[in-house]
mmCIF file of C-alpha atoms in Angstrom:
data_model
loop_
_atom_site.group_PDB
_atom_site.id
_atom_site.type_symbol
_atom_site.label_atom_id
_atom_site.label_comp_id
_atom_site.label_asym_id
_atom_site.label_seq_id
_atom_site.Cartn_x
_atom_site.Cartn_y
_atom_site.Cartn_z
ATOM 1 C CA MET A 214 0.777 195.446 57.330
ATOM 2 C CA LYS A 215 0.915 191.956 58.883
ATOM 3 C CA ALA A 216 -0.572 190.399 55.787
ATOM 4 C CA GLU A 217 2.291 191.729 53.720
ATOM 5 C CA LEU A 218 5.017 190.196 55.837
ATOM 6 C CA GLY A 219 6.640 186.899 54.863
ATOM 7 C CA PHE A 220 9.018 185.371 52.385
ATOM 8 C CA THR A 221 7.143 186.712 49.356
ATOM 9 C CA HIS A 222 7.235 190.243 50.739
ATOM 10 C CA PHE A 223 10.933 189.823 51.535
ATOM 11 C CA ILE A 224 11.656 188.785 47.930
ATOM 12 C CA GLN A 225 9.701 191.736 46.600
ATOM 13 C CA GLN A 226 11.717 194.131 48.750
ATOM 14 C CA ALA A 227 15.112 192.431 48.257
ATOM 15 C CA ASP A 228 17.855 194.173 46.323
ATOM 16 C CA ALA A 229 20.388 192.669 43.909
ATOM 17 C CA VAL A 230 22.709 191.479 46.689
ATOM 18 C CA ALA A 231 19.967 189.611 48.561
ATOM 19 C CA ILE A 232 18.679 188.045 45.335
ATOM 20 C CA SER A 233 22.229 186.970 44.440
ATOM 21 C CA VAL A 234 22.622 185.298 47.841
ATOM 22 C CA LEU A 235 19.340 183.433 47.348
ATOM 23 C CA ILE A 236 20.391 182.274 43.869
ATOM 24 C CA ILE A 237 23.766 181.064 45.198
ATOM 25 C CA MET A 238 22.108 179.060 47.959
ATOM 26 C CA LEU A 239 19.557 177.638 45.513
ATOM 27 C CA LEU A 240 22.350 176.434 43.221
ATOM 28 C CA MET A 241 24.241 175.009 46.204
ATOM 29 C CA SER A 242 21.139 173.135 47.336
ATOM 30 C CA ILE A 243 20.451 171.706 43.868
ATOM 31 C CA SER A 244 24.065 170.556 43.437
ATOM 32 C CA THR A 245 24.103 169.094 46.958
ATOM 33 C CA TRP A 246 21.034 166.954 46.329
ATOM 34 C CA TYR A 247 22.448 165.968 42.949
ATOM 35 C CA TRP A 248 25.592 164.600 44.582
ATOM 36 C CA ILE A 249 23.594 162.960 47.363
ATOM 37 C CA VAL A 250 21.497 161.043 44.817
ATOM 38 C CA VAL A 251 24.524 160.187 42.645
ATOM 39 C CA LYS A 252 26.623 158.930 45.564
ATOM 40 C CA CYS A 253 23.746 156.916 47.042
ATOM 41 C CA VAL A 254 23.196 155.206 43.688
ATOM 42 C CA GLU A 255 26.955 154.564 43.372
ATOM 43 C CA ILE A 256 27.150 153.050 46.859
ATOM 44 C CA TYR A 257 24.135 150.810 46.226
ATOM 45 C CA ARG A 258 25.455 149.585 42.866
ATOM 46 C CA ALA A 259 28.961 149.081 44.259
ATOM 47 C CA HIS A 260 27.625 146.954 47.129
ATOM 48 C CA ARG A 261 25.480 144.853 44.795
ATOM 49 C CA ASN A 262 28.263 144.345 42.214
ATOM 50 C CA LYS A 263 30.841 143.651 44.924
ATOM 51 C CA LYS A 264 28.707 140.862 46.388
ATOM 52 C CA ARG A 265 28.150 139.319 42.962
ATOM 53 C CA PHE A 266 31.810 139.510 41.958
ATOM 54 C CA LEU A 267 33.194 138.107 45.216
ATOM 55 C CA GLU A 268 30.824 135.139 44.989
ATOM 56 C CA SER A 269 32.114 134.327 41.510
ATOM 57 C CA PHE A 270 35.728 135.071 42.521
ATOM 58 C CA TRP A 271 35.893 132.726 45.500
ATOM 59 C CA SER A 272 34.017 129.970 43.661
ATOM 60 C CA ALA A 273 36.306 130.102 40.585
ATOM 61 C CA ALA A 274 38.713 127.224 40.006
ATOM 62 C CA HIS A 275 41.619 129.447 38.989
ATOM 63 C CA LEU A 276 42.449 133.118 38.534
ATOM 64 C CA SER A 277 42.693 132.581 34.794
ATOM 65 C CA VAL A 278 38.943 131.875 34.805
ATOM 66 C CA ILE A 279 38.299 135.193 36.522
ATOM 67 C CA TYR A 280 40.601 136.989 34.103
ATOM 68 C CA GLY A 281 38.826 135.488 31.118
ATOM 69 C CA ASP A 282 35.421 136.495 32.465
ATOM 70 C CA LEU A 283 36.613 140.037 33.130
ATOM 71 C CA ASN A 284 38.041 140.344 29.610
ATOM 72 C CA LYS A 285 34.760 139.121 28.196
ATOM 73 C CA ASP A 286 32.210 140.901 30.380
ATOM 74 C CA GLY A 287 34.186 143.871 31.663
ATOM 75 C CA SER A 288 34.662 145.120 35.227
ATOM 76 C CA TYR A 289 31.876 147.027 36.952
ATOM 77 C CA ASP A 290 32.980 147.540 40.545
ATOM 78 C CA ALA A 291 36.124 148.365 42.482
ATOM 79 C CA PHE A 292 36.930 144.722 43.306
ATOM 80 C CA SER A 293 36.657 143.465 39.743
ATOM 81 C CA ARG A 294 38.586 146.485 38.401
ATOM 82 C CA LEU A 295 41.388 145.898 40.908
ATOM 83 C CA THR A 296 41.535 142.189 40.047
ATOM 84 C CA HIS A 297 41.575 142.914 36.324
ATOM 85 C CA GLN A 298 44.310 145.512 36.736
ATOM 86 C CA GLY A 299 46.502 143.156 38.775
ATOM 87 C CA LEU A 300 46.145 140.242 36.364
ATOM 88 C CA ARG A 301 46.543 142.434 33.304
ATOM 89 C CA SER A 302 49.694 144.029 34.711
ATOM 90 C CA LEU A 303 51.209 140.570 35.207
ATOM 91 C CA GLU A 304 50.368 139.638 31.637
ATOM 92 C CA THR A 305 51.897 142.899 30.396
ATOM 93 C CA HIS A 306 55.065 142.278 32.385
ATOM 94 C CA ARG A 307 55.361 138.737 31.036
ATOM 95 C CA THR A 308 55.292 139.926 27.421
ATOM 96 C CA GLY A 309 58.815 141.264 27.949
ATOM 97 C CA LYS A 310 58.020 144.574 26.259
ATOM 98 C CA SER A 311 59.648 146.854 28.776
ATOM 99 C CA ARG A 312 58.631 150.482 28.800
ATOM 100 C CA GLY A 313 61.522 151.592 30.970
ATOM 101 C CA LEU A 314 61.656 152.118 34.711
ATOM 102 C CA ILE A 315 57.896 151.589 35.082
ATOM 103 C CA ASP A 316 58.408 147.903 34.242
ATOM 104 C CA ALA A 317 61.516 147.491 36.393
ATOM 105 C CA GLY A 318 61.713 144.861 39.128
ATOM 106 C CA THR A 319 60.323 141.386 39.613
ATOM 107 C CA PRO A 320 56.766 140.431 38.591
ATOM 108 C CA GLU A 321 55.739 140.606 42.256
ATOM 109 C CA GLU A 322 56.993 144.152 42.588
ATOM 110 C CA PHE A 323 55.347 145.170 39.338
ATOM 111 C CA VAL A 324 51.984 143.688 40.349
ATOM 112 C CA THR A 325 52.287 145.296 43.784
ATOM 113 C CA ARG A 326 52.799 148.716 42.220
ATOM 114 C CA SER A 327 49.880 148.112 39.893
ATOM 115 C CA LEU A 328 47.590 147.183 42.785
ATOM 116 C CA LYS A 329 48.706 150.260 44.698
ATOM 117 C CA GLN A 330 47.842 152.421 41.715
ATOM 118 C CA GLY A 331 44.474 150.691 41.430
ATOM 119 C CA LEU A 332 43.728 151.348 45.105
ATOM 120 C CA GLU A 333 44.642 155.002 44.720
ATOM 121 C CA GLN A 334 42.411 155.358 41.656
ATOM 122 C CA GLU A 335 39.501 153.829 43.525
ATOM 123 C CA ARG A 336 40.131 156.108 46.494
ATOM 124 C CA LEU A 337 40.046 159.166 44.236
ATOM 125 C CA SER A 338 36.876 157.870 42.579
ATOM 126 C CA HIS A 339 35.200 157.489 45.975
ATOM 127 C CA GLU A 340 36.091 161.074 46.867
ATOM 128 C CA SER A 341 34.363 162.633 43.851
ATOM 129 C CA GLY A 342 31.736 165.118 45.036
ATOM 130 C CA MET A 343 32.821 164.866 48.665
ATOM 131 C CA THR A 344 34.790 168.110 48.563
ATOM 132 C CA TRP A 345 31.728 169.944 47.284
ATOM 133 C CA LEU A 346 29.529 168.523 50.047
ATOM 134 C CA ALA A 347 32.065 169.593 52.661
ATOM 135 C CA THR A 348 32.285 173.066 51.108
ATOM 136 C CA VAL A 349 28.512 173.513 51.142
ATOM 137 C CA ALA A 350 28.210 172.213 54.703
ATOM 138 C CA SER A 351 30.809 174.665 55.982
ATOM 139 C CA SER A 352 29.971 177.760 53.919
ATOM 140 C CA ALA A 353 26.179 177.790 53.439
ATOM 141 C CA PRO A 354 25.383 178.956 57.032
ATOM 142 C CA PHE A 355 27.751 181.900 56.645
ATOM 143 C CA ILE A 356 26.339 182.831 53.248
ATOM 144 C CA GLY A 357 22.859 182.791 54.792
ATOM 145 C CA LEU A 358 24.115 184.852 57.721
ATOM 146 C CA PHE A 359 25.563 187.393 55.298
ATOM 147 C CA GLY A 360 22.143 187.663 53.631
ATOM 148 C CA THR A 361 20.533 188.156 57.052
ATOM 149 C CA VAL A 362 22.948 190.916 58.034
ATOM 150 C CA TRP A 363 22.447 192.617 54.686
ATOM 151 C CA GLY A 364 18.661 192.405 55.034
ATOM 152 C CA ILE A 365 18.673 193.735 58.602
ATOM 153 C CA TYR A 366 20.925 196.615 57.565
ATOM 154 C CA HIS A 367 18.558 197.738 54.832
ATOM 155 C CA ALA A 368 15.500 197.169 57.026
ATOM 156 C CA LEU A 369 16.922 199.382 59.750
ATOM 157 C CA LEU A 370 17.829 202.051 57.210
ATOM 158 C CA ALA A 371 14.259 202.069 55.908
ATOM 159 C CA ILE A 372 12.858 202.252 59.443
ATOM 160 C CA GLY A 373 15.204 205.102 60.300
ATOM 161 C CA ILE A 374 14.175 207.071 57.220
ATOM 162 C CA SER A 375 10.472 206.553 57.979
ATOM 163 C CA GLY A 376 10.956 207.649 61.598
ATOM 164 C CA GLN A 377 8.752 204.836 62.895
ATOM 165 C CA GLY A 378 10.925 202.924 65.366
ATOM 166 C CA THR A 379 8.253 201.047 67.279
ATOM 167 C CA LEU A 380 8.635 197.323 67.950
ATOM 168 C CA ASP A 381 5.982 196.270 65.459
ATOM 169 C CA LYS A 382 7.726 198.240 62.714
ATOM 170 C CA VAL A 383 11.153 196.723 63.535
ATOM 171 C CA ALA A 384 10.219 193.088 64.232
ATOM 172 C CA GLY A 385 8.636 192.410 60.819
ATOM 173 C CA PRO A 386 11.554 193.423 58.551
ATOM 174 C CA VAL A 387 14.150 191.915 60.898
ATOM 175 C CA GLY A 388 12.193 188.670 61.078
ATOM 176 C CA GLU A 389 12.029 188.552 57.289
ATOM 177 C CA ALA A 390 15.813 188.998 57.075
ATOM 178 C CA LEU A 391 16.306 186.008 59.396
ATOM 179 C CA ILE A 392 14.772 183.840 56.668
ATOM 180 C CA MET A 393 18.168 183.950 54.938
ATOM 181 C CA THR A 394 19.839 182.280 57.924
ATOM 182 C CA ALA A 395 17.182 179.558 57.943
ATOM 183 C CA ILE A 396 17.734 178.959 54.217
ATOM 184 C CA GLY A 397 21.490 178.709 54.768
ATOM 185 C CA LEU A 398 20.985 176.084 57.478
ATOM 186 C CA SER A 399 18.515 174.136 55.340
ATOM 187 C CA VAL A 400 21.185 173.944 52.632
ATOM 188 C CA ALA A 401 24.083 173.097 54.973
ATOM 189 C CA ILE A 402 22.479 170.412 57.158
ATOM 190 C CA PRO A 403 21.759 167.848 54.383
ATOM 191 C CA ALA A 404 25.254 168.410 52.983
ATOM 192 C CA ALA A 405 26.867 167.836 56.400
ATOM 193 C CA VAL A 406 24.828 164.699 57.131
ATOM 194 C CA ALA A 407 25.486 163.265 53.658
ATOM 195 C CA TYR A 408 29.214 164.030 53.890
ATOM 196 C CA ASN A 409 29.587 162.227 57.231
ATOM 197 C CA ALA A 410 27.547 159.218 56.114
ATOM 198 C CA MET A 411 29.344 158.858 52.783
ATOM 199 C CA THR A 412 32.768 159.356 54.338
ATOM 200 C CA ARG A 413 32.043 156.427 56.650
ATOM 201 C CA ALA A 414 30.776 154.309 53.749
ATOM 202 C CA ASN A 415 33.872 155.137 51.671
ATOM 203 C CA ARG A 416 36.177 154.315 54.576
ATOM 204 C CA ARG A 417 34.568 150.906 55.037
ATOM 205 C CA SER A 418 34.672 150.238 51.295
ATOM 206 C CA MET A 419 38.370 151.122 51.030
ATOM 207 C CA ALA A 420 39.205 148.982 54.072
ATOM 208 C CA ALA A 421 37.491 145.989 52.428
ATOM 209 C CA LEU A 422 39.287 146.732 49.161
ATOM 210 C CA ASP A 423 42.659 146.907 50.933
ATOM 211 C CA ASP A 424 42.014 143.511 52.525
ATOM 212 C CA PHE A 425 41.018 142.049 49.171
ATOM 213 C CA ALA A 426 44.207 143.425 47.568
ATOM 214 C CA HIS A 427 46.267 141.556 50.192
ATOM 215 C CA GLU A 428 44.398 138.329 49.520
ATOM 216 C CA LEU A 429 44.683 138.732 45.755
ATOM 217 C CA LEU A 430 48.433 139.309 45.923
ATOM 218 C CA THR A 431 48.839 136.352 48.292
ATOM 219 C CA ILE A 432 47.000 134.033 45.901
ATOM 220 C CA MET A 433 49.054 135.290 42.963
ATOM 221 C CA THR A 434 52.378 134.810 44.757
ATOM 222 C CA THR A 435 51.804 131.676 46.878
ATOM 223 C CA GLY A 436 48.831 129.909 45.308
ATOM 224 C CA MET A 437 46.045 128.331 47.366
ATOM 225 C CA LYS A 438 46.112 125.496 49.899
ATOM 226 C CA ASP A 439 43.391 123.391 51.493
ATOM 227 C CA ARG A 440 42.973 122.993 55.244
ATOM 228 C CA SER A 441 45.532 120.196 55.377
ATOM 229 C CA GLY A 442 48.151 122.411 53.792
ATOM 230 C CA ALA A 443 48.173 120.646 50.438
ATOM 231 C CA LYS A 444 48.469 123.037 47.513
ATOM 232 C CA ILE A 445 45.348 123.052 45.334
ATOM 233 C CA GLN A 446 46.344 125.976 43.110
ATOM 234 C CA ALA A 447 49.827 126.920 41.986
ATOM 235 C CA PRO A 448 50.984 130.535 42.108
ATOM 236 C CA ILE A 449 50.699 132.410 38.845
ATOM 237 C CA ILE A 450 53.771 134.495 39.646
ATOM 238 C CA GLU A 451 56.928 132.472 39.203
ATOM 239 C CA SER A 452 59.881 134.466 40.488
ATOM 240 C CA GLU A 453 62.032 135.009 43.535
ATOM 241 C CA ARG A 454 59.679 135.274 46.517
ATOM 242 C CA SER A 455 62.098 136.070 49.288
ATOM 243 C CA GLU A 456 60.343 139.388 49.907
ATOM 244 C CA SER A 457 56.757 138.401 49.122
ATOM 245 C CA GLY A 458 55.618 138.994 52.692
ATOM 246 C CA ALA A 459 57.084 142.499 52.713
ATOM 247 C CA LEU A 460 55.533 143.203 49.338
ATOM 248 C CA ALA A 461 52.123 142.055 50.500
ATOM 249 C CA SER A 462 52.245 144.118 53.671
ATOM 250 C CA SER A 463 53.327 147.195 51.713
ATOM 251 C CA LEU A 464 49.914 147.375 50.057
ATOM 252 C CA GLY A 465 48.401 148.606 53.255
ATOM 253 C CA GLY A 466 50.693 151.627 53.331
ATOM 254 C CA SER A 467 49.483 153.035 50.012
#
């Protein structure tokens, strides 16, 4: 009898409900590891592209150089996409082709709204897959526990029908049913660890992107100065700037 006990024996004796629970947890595990791999690759590529773009950004002579490079080569990370969106929105506003209320306000206000929208899009992009990881982390242990309870119920019914209620007859089937709880935990733990790690990485990335949005808007509205205070780059937004400080600070509240 001891040789028959184990996961294989449990599968052979499982009914449709237990098999369904196992299939659900298998699919949850596969999808969890899929998102873990995808998000890790995204984070690695984003860090590499961010470093490369910021080096070229801060070494450029003028924003028009950056804009030309982005139009030619495209944007591959959050920082380059945000820069391209801000500069493109200014160019769109300067064409004078108003599309209604969306183009209302000064160029500064229009660029500010565009940067806010860009930040929100990047935030939503960072959150892709995170909801699923949180769902798996919170629900997989309970799904496994349900499978355990179901297995114990049927094991006890079988023992009761056989009339053999000794400890050796009860421990084997009950122990097999506990496998479902272990499977549920093995699915939930990687999802929980990945969710916490990626949430922290996303929070740091968005904080850096928020700071960069402030600096980008400042350069566009006030230009650049050297350490002596002499202006070395003129602003590319020429309009009333009485509220530029308020506009810049409003980016952080998006």
